[in-house]
XYZ file of C-alpha atoms in Angstrom:
207
model
C -23.792 10.319 77.592
C -21.461 13.041 78.921
C -20.507 10.751 81.833
C -19.976 7.658 79.648
C -18.387 8.958 76.420
C -16.967 6.600 73.786
C -13.928 8.881 73.663
C -12.674 11.669 75.898
C -13.620 15.071 74.442
C -10.045 16.355 74.127
C -7.764 18.254 76.479
C -9.205 18.375 80.038
C -10.111 21.627 81.809
C -7.629 23.374 84.109
C -7.951 21.881 87.616
C -6.462 22.518 91.064
C -4.294 19.416 90.614
C -1.844 19.335 87.703
C 0.858 16.760 87.074
C 4.365 18.017 87.727
C 7.740 16.296 87.396
C 10.214 17.466 90.021
C 13.757 16.309 89.310
C 16.656 15.536 91.633
C 18.826 18.700 91.572
C 21.594 18.570 88.973
C 19.735 16.171 86.660
C 20.355 16.552 82.935
C 17.920 15.754 80.090
C 17.991 12.107 78.973
C 17.277 11.015 75.409
C 17.253 7.406 74.182
C 17.150 6.015 70.643
C 13.812 4.485 69.558
C 13.446 0.724 70.043
C 13.230 -1.620 67.045
C 9.659 -2.377 65.955
C 8.286 -4.956 63.530
C 6.000 -3.772 60.677
C 2.729 -4.590 62.491
C 3.902 -2.509 65.476
C 4.918 0.392 63.234
C 1.444 0.446 61.687
C -0.132 0.414 65.155
C 2.274 3.145 66.287
C 1.303 5.395 63.393
C -2.421 4.856 64.099
C -2.135 5.490 67.849
C 0.030 8.590 67.387
C -2.555 9.998 64.983
C -5.329 9.315 67.499
C -3.404 10.998 70.344
C -2.708 14.020 68.130
C -6.364 14.318 67.115
C -7.454 14.130 70.762
C -5.012 16.906 71.641
C -3.196 14.698 74.172
C 0.227 15.016 72.487
C 1.957 17.544 70.236
C 5.175 17.577 68.187
C 8.212 18.291 70.373
C 11.677 19.823 70.127
C 12.514 18.822 73.712
C 16.037 17.659 74.682
C 14.266 14.815 76.522
C 13.189 11.668 74.690
C 12.055 8.270 75.970
C 11.667 5.223 73.693
C 8.296 3.525 73.170
C 7.169 -0.100 73.027
C 3.945 -2.079 72.813
C 2.416 -4.351 75.438
C -0.285 -6.792 74.374
C -3.527 -6.436 76.338
C -5.793 -9.344 77.365
C -8.148 -8.638 74.464
C -5.282 -8.899 71.954
C -5.049 -5.166 71.262
C -1.750 -3.343 71.781
C -1.135 -0.678 74.411
C 1.431 1.974 73.533
C 3.832 2.368 76.478
C 6.479 5.021 76.941
C 9.599 3.659 78.658
C 10.098 6.365 81.279
C 12.436 4.291 83.481
C 15.401 6.658 83.057
C 13.273 9.733 83.843
C 11.733 7.951 86.845
C 15.214 7.304 88.306
C 15.858 11.058 88.600
C 12.330 12.098 89.641
C 11.658 13.103 93.257
C 8.965 10.738 94.579
C 5.548 12.072 95.527
C 4.730 10.417 98.868
C 0.971 10.906 98.654
C -0.438 7.754 100.306
C -2.291 5.117 98.321
C -5.029 3.422 100.390
C -4.470 -0.017 101.903
C -6.659 -2.676 100.313
C -7.643 -4.151 103.700
C -8.773 -0.705 104.913
C -10.961 -0.396 101.828
C -12.581 -3.798 102.397
C -13.275 -2.900 106.036
C -15.617 -0.163 104.781
C -17.861 -2.695 103.045
C -19.092 -4.613 106.104
C -22.861 -5.143 105.893
C -23.353 -3.479 102.521
C -25.240 -5.455 99.893
C -25.282 -3.276 96.777
C -22.143 -2.377 94.839
C -21.263 -0.634 91.586
C -17.765 -0.258 90.175
C -16.913 2.632 87.876
C -13.689 2.454 85.885
C -12.647 5.895 84.663
C -11.899 5.691 80.950
C -8.343 6.874 80.251
C -8.371 8.403 83.720
C -4.790 9.630 83.567
C -5.555 11.615 80.421
C -8.012 13.715 82.440
C -5.135 15.538 84.161
C -3.001 18.199 82.511
C 0.789 18.267 82.765
C 2.191 21.532 84.169
C 3.407 23.737 81.322
C 7.040 23.778 82.531
C 7.121 19.954 82.728
C 5.584 19.069 79.351
C 9.010 18.845 77.678
C 10.100 16.127 80.162
C 7.358 13.784 78.908
C 8.838 13.779 75.380
C 9.209 10.468 73.559
C 10.969 9.473 70.336
C 9.510 7.311 67.593
C 10.131 6.279 64.002
C 7.488 8.878 63.091
C 8.744 11.830 65.081
C 9.332 13.386 68.474
C 6.268 14.138 70.638
C 5.376 15.317 74.147
C 2.296 14.870 76.342
C -0.051 17.682 77.398
C -1.914 15.228 79.662
C -0.542 12.806 82.235
C 0.832 9.688 80.507
C 1.081 6.168 81.907
C 4.451 5.004 83.173
C 5.609 7.996 85.212
C 6.520 7.206 88.789
C 4.251 9.778 90.453
C 1.203 9.324 88.217
C -0.792 7.038 90.598
C -0.181 9.342 93.592
C -1.202 12.506 91.738
C -4.331 10.875 90.327
C -5.244 9.544 93.780
C -4.910 13.090 95.156
C -7.283 14.398 92.468
C -9.870 11.664 93.133
C -9.764 12.210 96.894
C -10.372 15.934 96.385
C -13.295 15.293 94.038
C -14.999 12.743 96.326
C -13.827 14.087 99.691
C -17.292 14.495 101.273
C -18.425 10.985 100.215
C -15.284 8.945 100.990
C -15.961 5.953 103.259
C -19.648 6.938 103.504
C -20.661 5.329 100.215
C -17.593 5.764 97.998
C -14.129 4.245 98.047
C -11.538 5.133 95.451
C -8.409 3.303 94.353
C -6.577 5.356 91.725
C -8.962 5.280 88.707
C -11.489 2.775 90.106
C -14.525 3.996 92.053
C -16.630 1.624 94.156
C -20.079 2.797 95.274
C -21.556 0.775 98.163
C -24.972 0.923 99.845
C -27.221 -1.045 102.171
C -30.392 -0.910 100.038
C -31.299 -0.730 96.349
C -33.044 2.644 96.770
C -30.088 4.103 98.660
C -27.734 2.738 96.005
C -29.609 4.497 93.216
C -29.295 7.793 95.117
C -25.594 7.205 95.767
C -24.909 6.355 92.123
C -26.770 9.474 90.988
C -24.641 11.598 93.328
C -21.377 10.048 92.094
C -22.270 10.431 88.412
C -23.331 14.041 89.001
C -19.978 14.675 90.717
C -18.084 13.135 87.785
C -19.747 15.546 85.369
């Protein structure tokens, strides 16, 4: 149950990798007015903000930064809260940590017959934002001004930083029986017995 929780248990532990936002020198804080929302979106906004506050992922902010928010409809009809960080991303220095090539990943699977895919629930929220960069994640809403303590979706360097964390965690198993692409883990093995051992190892590592 501690590997497959219904909800994440709050703010993640301090890790070697933290999310930082390095700006192009001379950049000034950017703040945008909240976007218009219809009543159904405002209700959803209030609910999701409350949930994020209860989980400890966001806190009220007095930051000079402030991005607007919007909703994107997911395949299942539910609404994903998205922060529009485009203006912040324009002045952020890119992290060039390499993402793996898909064809390289598939090359690892030759001859393997047993596969399991693990999708990390709210993977980005398992990484803390560096204390000095928390204010840059601030966003403005009809219901107040907030900032993230954990890595939010929508920031330009988020995939690279998360990939770095996953590669560190699974370093000794990569390309032996594990391949990782951002927050998806694929476990591959030649036999059922071997696969059970590999899965056990991966789940133990994720603890």
